[in-house]
Amino acid sequence: MCKQSNNHGISRSIFELWGHGKSAEELYTSLKNYPMEKMALEFLPFEGKVNLKNPEHIFWILEDYGMDPNNIPKEPLDLYFGRWIADGQRELIESYSVKRRHFIGNTSMDACLSFIMANHGRVKANDVVFDPFVGTGGLLISSARFGAYVCGTDIDYNTVHGLGKASRKNQKWRGPDENIRANLRQYGLEKYYLDALVSDASKPIWRKEMLFDAIITDPPYGIREATRRTGSQKEILKATERGTENHISISSNYHLSDIFFDLLNSAAEYLVMGGRLVYWLPVYKPEYTEEIIPRHPCLKLISNCEQMLSSHTSRRLITMEKVKEFEDNDQYSHLLDYQSLLYKGHNAFREKYFSGVTKRIAKEEKDNQK
């Protein structure tokens, strides 16, 4: 069992549950029924010396008084007894808070969610972790904290190099310490930073082999940041003829369904066997079914968790594991059935999102006029 704090739903401690009940008598009965072979010691009451300074086993009695701090009962609703296994790492949320980070953007990932994603990716020491939509590098920090070597790509030259307008209030331009490397240096993690490249996620840049232990990313939804990719060869040639000078010659819309298609193919090709892809999928709740989750023949769906965004939208934290080596015919095979048509509906997420916002504002204005 887990004991959770009220902050962010993060587990404070984990226990091996030996017994529970709504009263001391029920708890005692439950403990008597716990299998002897699973107990670390002889059955209660314990015998032998108690070592408070360096105990081999620690036991807790937990009392549950409900979730309403304004209505606390005189007696606990439930009693639990168990052996302590480990404490969580809640202190990481505060110490890695985005509020105190050198380099942030409009969509920098919350520290708590970043660590959750690294856990879903089973990130460990000496792994190589890649983020194809790296932005300000928030997801690299959580993976580096667990000892992984990290790298990323992004189409935005200014973001990768820490240039341009600042995202913080009352600050016009980014400073010299506002870049991805400086973020990792801030936490003593610079040695794990491989690099970040300016690159288009829709166009492969890696040699064809298994390179990454995990791909952890938050693709753009088109709400606060545009979804872009470089234009076609014809468009680029036209721009060159006009003498356009830019780090990205020309860009075009990058539909969400195409983002997922490219992301899953990249994961299938570049992940090691057993490696994991972890990413956020925005959904319009009235139309959501599990069938709209993008699939791939080389990837197995491990988990699908929801984070509420509004009354009509949410995003799903999708975790997939590579279970089959990538072959050329796997690239398009998952688009041959009707399921691919379902997740093309994600392309309208931006319109549906703002449609819901407009309706909510109109309702609030109507209510205020009453």
PDB file of N, CA, C and O in Angstrom, residues 235-297:
ATOM      1  N   GLU A 235       8.698  24.059 -51.683  1.00  0.00           N
ATOM      2  CA  GLU A 235       8.503  25.298 -50.931  1.00  0.00           C
ATOM      3  C   GLU A 235       9.838  25.915 -50.534  1.00  0.00           C
ATOM      4  O   GLU A 235      10.020  27.137 -50.580  1.00  0.00           O
ATOM      5  N   ILE A 236      10.785  25.061 -50.152  1.00  0.00           N
ATOM      6  CA  ILE A 236      12.097  25.552 -49.743  1.00  0.00           C
ATOM      7  C   ILE A 236      12.827  26.186 -50.919  1.00  0.00           C
ATOM      8  O   ILE A 236      13.460  27.235 -50.798  1.00  0.00           O
ATOM      9  N   LEU A 237      12.733  25.566 -52.110  1.00  0.00           N
ATOM     10  CA  LEU A 237      13.372  26.121 -53.298  1.00  0.00           C
ATOM     11  C   LEU A 237      12.791  27.483 -53.652  1.00  0.00           C
ATOM     12  O   LEU A 237      13.507  28.413 -54.004  1.00  0.00           O
ATOM     13  N   LYS A 238      11.468  27.622 -53.539  1.00  0.00           N
ATOM     14  CA  LYS A 238      10.822  28.901 -53.822  1.00  0.00           C
ATOM     15  C   LYS A 238      11.293  29.974 -52.855  1.00  0.00           C
ATOM     16  O   LYS A 238      11.557  31.107 -53.232  1.00  0.00           O
ATOM     17  N   ALA A 239      11.399  29.602 -51.565  1.00  0.00           N
ATOM     18  CA  ALA A 239      11.848  30.554 -50.566  1.00  0.00           C
ATOM     19  C   ALA A 239      13.286  30.984 -50.828  1.00  0.00           C
ATOM     20  O   ALA A 239      13.655  32.144 -50.658  1.00  0.00           O
ATOM     21  N   THR A 240      14.127  30.020 -51.273  1.00  0.00           N
ATOM     22  CA  THR A 240      15.523  30.332 -51.568  1.00  0.00           C
ATOM     23  C   THR A 240      15.623  31.297 -52.732  1.00  0.00           C
ATOM     24  O   THR A 240      16.439  32.217 -52.742  1.00  0.00           O
ATOM     25  N   GLU A 241      14.762  31.085 -53.762  1.00  0.00           N
ATOM     26  CA  GLU A 241      14.755  31.974 -54.919  1.00  0.00           C
ATOM     27  C   GLU A 241      14.391  33.393 -54.522  1.00  0.00           C
ATOM     28  O   GLU A 241      14.871  34.366 -55.110  1.00  0.00           O
ATOM     29  N   ARG A 242      13.542  33.546 -53.491  1.00  0.00           N
ATOM     30  CA  ARG A 242      13.142  34.871 -53.046  1.00  0.00           C
ATOM     31  C   ARG A 242      14.199  35.513 -52.155  1.00  0.00           C
ATOM     32  O   ARG A 242      14.063  36.638 -51.706  1.00  0.00           O
ATOM     33  N   GLY A 243      15.267  34.729 -51.842  1.00  0.00           N
ATOM     34  CA  GLY A 243      16.349  35.271 -51.028  1.00  0.00           C
ATOM     35  C   GLY A 243      16.039  35.262 -49.552  1.00  0.00           C
ATOM     36  O   GLY A 243      16.654  36.002 -48.789  1.00  0.00           O
ATOM     37  N   THR A 244      15.086  34.448 -49.104  1.00  0.00           N
ATOM     38  CA  THR A 244      14.739  34.389 -47.692  1.00  0.00           C
ATOM     39  C   THR A 244      15.901  33.811 -46.895  1.00  0.00           C
ATOM     40  O   THR A 244      16.449  32.767 -47.235  1.00  0.00           O
ATOM     41  N   GLU A 245      16.299  34.496 -45.837  1.00  0.00           N
ATOM     42  CA  GLU A 245      17.370  34.009 -44.979  1.00  0.00           C
ATOM     43  C   GLU A 245      16.818  33.742 -43.596  1.00  0.00           C
ATOM     44  O   GLU A 245      16.308  34.639 -42.942  1.00  0.00           O
ATOM     45  N   ASN A 246      16.891  32.502 -43.166  1.00  0.00           N
ATOM     46  CA  ASN A 246      16.378  32.122 -41.853  1.00  0.00           C
ATOM     47  C   ASN A 246      17.020  30.806 -41.461  1.00  0.00           C
ATOM     48  O   ASN A 246      17.555  30.093 -42.307  1.00  0.00           O
ATOM     49  N   HIS A 247      16.995  30.483 -40.187  1.00  0.00           N
ATOM     50  CA  HIS A 247      17.567  29.207 -39.749  1.00  0.00           C
ATOM     51  C   HIS A 247      16.709  28.050 -40.245  1.00  0.00           C
ATOM     52  O   HIS A 247      17.214  26.974 -40.506  1.00  0.00           O
ATOM     53  N   ILE A 248      15.401  28.258 -40.336  1.00  0.00           N
ATOM     54  CA  ILE A 248      14.509  27.291 -40.952  1.00  0.00           C
ATOM     55  C   ILE A 248      13.928  27.968 -42.184  1.00  0.00           C
ATOM     56  O   ILE A 248      13.229  28.976 -42.078  1.00  0.00           O
ATOM     57  N   SER A 249      14.223  27.444 -43.357  1.00  0.00           N
ATOM     58  CA  SER A 249      13.865  28.144 -44.586  1.00  0.00           C
ATOM     59  C   SER A 249      12.384  28.473 -44.644  1.00  0.00           C
ATOM     60  O   SER A 249      11.983  29.580 -44.952  1.00  0.00           O
ATOM     61  N   ILE A 250      11.557  27.495 -44.365  1.00  0.00           N
ATOM     62  CA  ILE A 250      10.120  27.718 -44.397  1.00  0.00           C
ATOM     63  C   ILE A 250       9.470  26.622 -43.571  1.00  0.00           C
ATOM     64  O   ILE A 250      10.031  25.534 -43.425  1.00  0.00           O
ATOM     65  N   SER A 251       8.339  26.910 -42.986  1.00  0.00           N
ATOM     66  CA  SER A 251       7.679  25.894 -42.167  1.00  0.00           C
ATOM     67  C   SER A 251       6.238  25.734 -42.599  1.00  0.00           C
ATOM     68  O   SER A 251       5.646  26.622 -43.198  1.00  0.00           O
ATOM     69  N   SER A 252       5.688  24.566 -42.302  1.00  0.00           N
ATOM     70  CA  SER A 252       4.286  24.281 -42.601  1.00  0.00           C
ATOM     71  C   SER A 252       3.666  23.625 -41.386  1.00  0.00           C
ATOM     72  O   SER A 252       4.357  23.220 -40.452  1.00  0.00           O
ATOM     73  N   ASN A 253       2.336  23.524 -41.380  1.00  0.00           N
ATOM     74  CA  ASN A 253       1.643  22.914 -40.247  1.00  0.00           C
ATOM     75  C   ASN A 253       2.049  21.447 -40.093  1.00  0.00           C
ATOM     76  O   ASN A 253       2.241  20.730 -41.074  1.00  0.00           O
ATOM     77  N   TYR A 254       2.152  21.022 -38.848  1.00  0.00           N
ATOM     78  CA  TYR A 254       2.507  19.640 -38.533  1.00  0.00           C
ATOM     79  C   TYR A 254       1.329  19.058 -37.774  1.00  0.00           C
ATOM     80  O   TYR A 254       1.179  19.266 -36.581  1.00  0.00           O
ATOM     81  N   HIS A 255       0.449  18.346 -38.490  1.00  0.00           N
ATOM     82  CA  HIS A 255      -0.776  17.840 -37.882  1.00  0.00           C
ATOM     83  C   HIS A 255      -0.464  16.852 -36.767  1.00  0.00           C
ATOM     84  O   HIS A 255       0.517  16.097 -36.839  1.00  0.00           O
ATOM     85  N   LEU A 256      -1.321  16.846 -35.738  1.00  0.00           N
ATOM     86  CA  LEU A 256      -1.080  15.967 -34.601  1.00  0.00           C
ATOM     87  C   LEU A 256      -1.003  14.498 -35.005  1.00  0.00           C
ATOM     88  O   LEU A 256      -0.173  13.754 -34.488  1.00  0.00           O
ATOM     89  N   SER A 257      -1.857  14.075 -35.926  1.00  0.00           N
ATOM     90  CA  SER A 257      -1.815  12.675 -36.336  1.00  0.00           C
ATOM     91  C   SER A 257      -0.481  12.340 -36.991  1.00  0.00           C
ATOM     92  O   SER A 257       0.053  11.239 -36.826  1.00  0.00           O
ATOM     93  N   ASP A 258       0.099  13.308 -37.720  1.00  0.00           N
ATOM     94  CA  ASP A 258       1.411  13.092 -38.330  1.00  0.00           C
ATOM     95  C   ASP A 258       2.509  13.078 -37.267  1.00  0.00           C
ATOM     96  O   ASP A 258       3.486  12.325 -37.372  1.00  0.00           O
ATOM     97  N   ILE A 259       2.363  13.927 -36.233  1.00  0.00           N
ATOM     98  CA  ILE A 259       3.326  13.919 -35.130  1.00  0.00           C
ATOM     99  C   ILE A 259       3.381  12.540 -34.480  1.00  0.00           C
ATOM    100  O   ILE A 259       4.457  11.978 -34.255  1.00  0.00           O
ATOM    101  N   PHE A 260       2.204  11.967 -34.194  1.00  0.00           N
ATOM    102  CA  PHE A 260       2.159  10.660 -33.543  1.00  0.00           C
ATOM    103  C   PHE A 260       2.702   9.569 -34.466  1.00  0.00           C
ATOM    104  O   PHE A 260       3.400   8.655 -34.013  1.00  0.00           O
ATOM    105  N   PHE A 261       2.371   9.666 -35.751  1.00  0.00           N
ATOM    106  CA  PHE A 261       2.860   8.686 -36.723  1.00  0.00           C
ATOM    107  C   PHE A 261       4.389   8.682 -36.737  1.00  0.00           C
ATOM    108  O   PHE A 261       5.033   7.630 -36.649  1.00  0.00           O
ATOM    109  N   ASP A 262       4.992   9.870 -36.830  1.00  0.00           N
ATOM    110  CA  ASP A 262       6.446   9.970 -36.860  1.00  0.00           C
ATOM    111  C   ASP A 262       7.063   9.553 -35.527  1.00  0.00           C
ATOM    112  O   ASP A 262       8.113   8.899 -35.491  1.00  0.00           O
ATOM    113  N   LEU A 263       6.421   9.942 -34.429  1.00  0.00           N
ATOM    114  CA  LEU A 263       6.948   9.633 -33.101  1.00  0.00           C
ATOM    115  C   LEU A 263       6.996   8.127 -32.867  1.00  0.00           C
ATOM    116  O   LEU A 263       8.002   7.580 -32.401  1.00  0.00           O
ATOM    117  N   LEU A 264       5.904   7.435 -33.178  1.00  0.00           N
ATOM    118  CA  LEU A 264       5.861   5.991 -32.963  1.00  0.00           C
ATOM    119  C   LEU A 264       6.828   5.263 -33.885  1.00  0.00           C
ATOM    120  O   LEU A 264       7.480   4.289 -33.477  1.00  0.00           O
ATOM    121  N   ASN A 265       6.948   5.721 -35.129  1.00  0.00           N
ATOM    122  CA  ASN A 265       7.910   5.096 -36.034  1.00  0.00           C
ATOM    123  C   ASN A 265       9.338   5.291 -35.543  1.00  0.00           C
ATOM    124  O   ASN A 265      10.164   4.379 -35.603  1.00  0.00           O
ATOM    125  N   SER A 266       9.641   6.490 -35.052  1.00  0.00           N
ATOM    126  CA  SER A 266      10.984   6.754 -34.529  1.00  0.00           C
ATOM    127  C   SER A 266      11.281   5.867 -33.334  1.00  0.00           C
ATOM    128  O   SER A 266      12.378   5.317 -33.200  1.00  0.00           O
ATOM    129  N   ALA A 267      10.297   5.739 -32.434  1.00  0.00           N
ATOM    130  CA  ALA A 267      10.478   4.884 -31.266  1.00  0.00           C
ATOM    131  C   ALA A 267      10.702   3.438 -31.679  1.00  0.00           C
ATOM    132  O   ALA A 267      11.573   2.745 -31.141  1.00  0.00           O
ATOM    133  N   ALA A 268       9.912   2.966 -32.654  1.00  0.00           N
ATOM    134  CA  ALA A 268      10.043   1.586 -33.104  1.00  0.00           C
ATOM    135  C   ALA A 268      11.413   1.329 -33.729  1.00  0.00           C
ATOM    136  O   ALA A 268      11.978   0.242 -33.587  1.00  0.00           O
ATOM    137  N   GLU A 269      11.960   2.339 -34.382  1.00  0.00           N
ATOM    138  CA  GLU A 269      13.231   2.159 -35.076  1.00  0.00           C
ATOM    139  C   GLU A 269      14.443   2.383 -34.173  1.00  0.00           C
ATOM    140  O   GLU A 269      15.433   1.655 -34.257  1.00  0.00           O
ATOM    141  N   TYR A 270      14.377   3.381 -33.293  1.00  0.00           N
ATOM    142  CA  TYR A 270      15.582   3.805 -32.573  1.00  0.00           C
ATOM    143  C   TYR A 270      15.654   3.355 -31.117  1.00  0.00           C
ATOM    144  O   TYR A 270      16.702   3.480 -30.483  1.00  0.00           O
ATOM    145  N   LEU A 271      14.555   2.841 -30.554  1.00  0.00           N
ATOM    146  CA  LEU A 271      14.615   2.305 -29.189  1.00  0.00           C
ATOM    147  C   LEU A 271      15.302   0.949 -29.181  1.00  0.00           C
ATOM    148  O   LEU A 271      15.182   0.156 -30.123  1.00  0.00           O
ATOM    149  N   VAL A 272      16.003   0.652 -28.074  1.00  0.00           N
ATOM    150  CA  VAL A 272      16.514  -0.698 -27.880  1.00  0.00           C
ATOM    151  C   VAL A 272      15.327  -1.603 -27.569  1.00  0.00           C
ATOM    152  O   VAL A 272      14.249  -1.140 -27.192  1.00  0.00           O
ATOM    153  N   MET A 273      15.511  -2.909 -27.712  1.00  0.00           N
ATOM    154  CA  MET A 273      14.445  -3.837 -27.350  1.00  0.00           C
ATOM    155  C   MET A 273      14.154  -3.697 -25.854  1.00  0.00           C
ATOM    156  O   MET A 273      15.070  -3.678 -25.031  1.00  0.00           O
ATOM    157  N   GLY A 274      12.878  -3.540 -25.524  1.00  0.00           N
ATOM    158  CA  GLY A 274      12.490  -3.322 -24.134  1.00  0.00           C
ATOM    159  C   GLY A 274      12.524  -1.861 -23.736  1.00  0.00           C
ATOM    160  O   GLY A 274      12.112  -1.517 -22.623  1.00  0.00           O
ATOM    161  N   GLY A 275      13.030  -1.002 -24.629  1.00  0.00           N
ATOM    162  CA  GLY A 275      13.038   0.432 -24.355  1.00  0.00           C
ATOM    163  C   GLY A 275      11.631   1.000 -24.377  1.00  0.00           C
ATOM    164  O   GLY A 275      10.716   0.408 -24.952  1.00  0.00           O
ATOM    165  N   ARG A 276      11.446   2.170 -23.767  1.00  0.00           N
ATOM    166  CA  ARG A 276      10.096   2.710 -23.618  1.00  0.00           C
ATOM    167  C   ARG A 276       9.928   4.097 -24.249  1.00  0.00           C
ATOM    168  O   ARG A 276      10.837   4.921 -24.210  1.00  0.00           O
ATOM    169  N   LEU A 277       8.750   4.288 -24.806  1.00  0.00           N
ATOM    170  CA  LEU A 277       8.299   5.590 -25.292  1.00  0.00           C
ATOM    171  C   LEU A 277       7.257   6.113 -24.306  1.00  0.00           C
ATOM    172  O   LEU A 277       6.287   5.423 -23.997  1.00  0.00           O
ATOM    173  N   VAL A 278       7.458   7.340 -23.820  1.00  0.00           N
ATOM    174  CA  VAL A 278       6.517   7.969 -22.889  1.00  0.00           C
ATOM    175  C   VAL A 278       6.174   9.346 -23.455  1.00  0.00           C
ATOM    176  O   VAL A 278       7.077  10.155 -23.688  1.00  0.00           O
ATOM    177  N   TYR A 279       4.888   9.594 -23.675  1.00  0.00           N
ATOM    178  CA  TYR A 279       4.510  10.888 -24.249  1.00  0.00           C
ATOM    179  C   TYR A 279       3.092  11.258 -23.834  1.00  0.00           C
ATOM    180  O   TYR A 279       2.304  10.414 -23.401  1.00  0.00           O
ATOM    181  N   TRP A 280       2.764  12.555 -23.979  1.00  0.00           N
ATOM    182  CA  TRP A 280       1.425  13.066 -23.672  1.00  0.00           C
ATOM    183  C   TRP A 280       0.587  13.140 -24.936  1.00  0.00           C
ATOM    184  O   TRP A 280       1.049  13.635 -25.963  1.00  0.00           O
ATOM    185  N   LEU A 281      -0.645  12.655 -24.839  1.00  0.00           N
ATOM    186  CA  LEU A 281      -1.589  12.675 -25.955  1.00  0.00           C
ATOM    187  C   LEU A 281      -2.793  13.525 -25.560  1.00  0.00           C
ATOM    188  O   LEU A 281      -3.545  13.155 -24.656  1.00  0.00           O
ATOM    189  N   PRO A 282      -3.030  14.681 -26.201  1.00  0.00           N
ATOM    190  CA  PRO A 282      -4.194  15.503 -25.864  1.00  0.00           C
ATOM    191  C   PRO A 282      -5.470  14.886 -26.442  1.00  0.00           C
ATOM    192  O   PRO A 282      -5.464  14.362 -27.563  1.00  0.00           O
ATOM    193  N   VAL A 283      -6.556  14.933 -25.687  1.00  0.00           N
ATOM    194  CA  VAL A 283      -7.811  14.352 -26.165  1.00  0.00           C
ATOM    195  C   VAL A 283      -8.979  15.283 -25.858  1.00  0.00           C
ATOM    196  O   VAL A 283      -8.962  16.041 -24.887  1.00  0.00           O
ATOM    197  N   TYR A 284      -9.972  15.203 -26.718  1.00  0.00           N
ATOM    198  CA  TYR A 284     -11.242  15.897 -26.522  1.00  0.00           C
ATOM    199  C   TYR A 284     -12.168  14.894 -25.846  1.00  0.00           C
ATOM    200  O   TYR A 284     -12.583  13.896 -26.439  1.00  0.00           O
ATOM    201  N   LYS A 285     -12.461  15.116 -24.571  1.00  0.00           N
ATOM    202  CA  LYS A 285     -13.097  14.105 -23.723  1.00  0.00           C
ATOM    203  C   LYS A 285     -14.429  13.564 -24.254  1.00  0.00           C
ATOM    204  O   LYS A 285     -14.674  12.356 -24.168  1.00  0.00           O
ATOM    205  N   PRO A 286     -15.330  14.406 -24.824  1.00  0.00           N
ATOM    206  CA  PRO A 286     -16.604  13.847 -25.305  1.00  0.00           C
ATOM    207  C   PRO A 286     -16.443  12.788 -26.389  1.00  0.00           C
ATOM    208  O   PRO A 286     -17.346  11.978 -26.606  1.00  0.00           O
ATOM    209  N   GLU A 287     -15.285  12.788 -27.073  1.00  0.00           N
ATOM    210  CA  GLU A 287     -15.086  11.839 -28.165  1.00  0.00           C
ATOM    211  C   GLU A 287     -14.061  10.757 -27.820  1.00  0.00           C
ATOM    212  O   GLU A 287     -13.728   9.933 -28.665  1.00  0.00           O
ATOM    213  N   TYR A 288     -13.579  10.750 -26.566  1.00  0.00           N
ATOM    214  CA  TYR A 288     -12.487   9.844 -26.237  1.00  0.00           C
ATOM    215  C   TYR A 288     -12.938   8.386 -26.114  1.00  0.00           C
ATOM    216  O   TYR A 288     -13.939   8.077 -25.472  1.00  0.00           O
ATOM    217  N   THR A 289     -12.187   7.504 -26.744  1.00  0.00           N
ATOM    218  CA  THR A 289     -12.241   6.057 -26.503  1.00  0.00           C
ATOM    219  C   THR A 289     -10.801   5.554 -26.591  1.00  0.00           C
ATOM    220  O   THR A 289      -9.934   6.218 -27.178  1.00  0.00           O
ATOM    221  N   GLU A 290     -10.542   4.379 -26.040  1.00  0.00           N
ATOM    222  CA  GLU A 290      -9.174   3.843 -26.091  1.00  0.00           C
ATOM    223  C   GLU A 290      -8.729   3.560 -27.514  1.00  0.00           C
ATOM    224  O   GLU A 290      -7.541   3.463 -27.792  1.00  0.00           O
ATOM    225  N   GLU A 291      -9.688   3.446 -28.432  1.00  0.00           N
ATOM    226  CA  GLU A 291      -9.342   3.137 -29.813  1.00  0.00           C
ATOM    227  C   GLU A 291      -8.578   4.261 -30.501  1.00  0.00           C
ATOM    228  O   GLU A 291      -7.929   4.033 -31.522  1.00  0.00           O
ATOM    229  N   ILE A 292      -8.652   5.478 -29.959  1.00  0.00           N
ATOM    230  CA  ILE A 292      -7.948   6.579 -30.617  1.00  0.00           C
ATOM    231  C   ILE A 292      -6.483   6.653 -30.203  1.00  0.00           C
ATOM    232  O   ILE A 292      -5.739   7.488 -30.712  1.00  0.00           O
ATOM    233  N   ILE A 293      -6.048   5.787 -29.288  1.00  0.00           N
ATOM    234  CA  ILE A 293      -4.640   5.763 -28.893  1.00  0.00           C
ATOM    235  C   ILE A 293      -3.822   5.218 -30.069  1.00  0.00           C
ATOM    236  O   ILE A 293      -4.061   4.100 -30.534  1.00  0.00           O
ATOM    237  N   PRO A 294      -2.851   5.972 -30.591  1.00  0.00           N
ATOM    238  CA  PRO A 294      -2.035   5.485 -31.712  1.00  0.00           C
ATOM    239  C   PRO A 294      -1.314   4.185 -31.347  1.00  0.00           C
ATOM    240  O   PRO A 294      -0.809   4.039 -30.237  1.00  0.00           O
ATOM    241  N   ARG A 295      -1.264   3.264 -32.300  1.00  0.00           N
ATOM    242  CA  ARG A 295      -0.620   1.962 -32.082  1.00  0.00           C
ATOM    243  C   ARG A 295       0.472   1.736 -33.132  1.00  0.00           C
ATOM    244  O   ARG A 295       0.514   2.410 -34.163  1.00  0.00           O
ATOM    245  N   HIS A 296       1.319   0.759 -32.852  1.00  0.00           N
ATOM    246  CA  HIS A 296       2.381   0.394 -33.787  1.00  0.00           C
ATOM    247  C   HIS A 296       2.711  -1.077 -33.571  1.00  0.00           C
ATOM    248  O   HIS A 296       2.727  -1.545 -32.427  1.00  0.00           O
ATOM    249  N   PRO A 297       2.988  -1.834 -34.645  1.00  0.00           N
ATOM    250  CA  PRO A 297       3.245  -3.276 -34.484  1.00  0.00           C
ATOM    251  C   PRO A 297       4.492  -3.587 -33.662  1.00  0.00           C
ATOM    252  O   PRO A 297       4.618  -4.691 -33.142  1.00  0.00           O
TER     253      PRO A 297
END
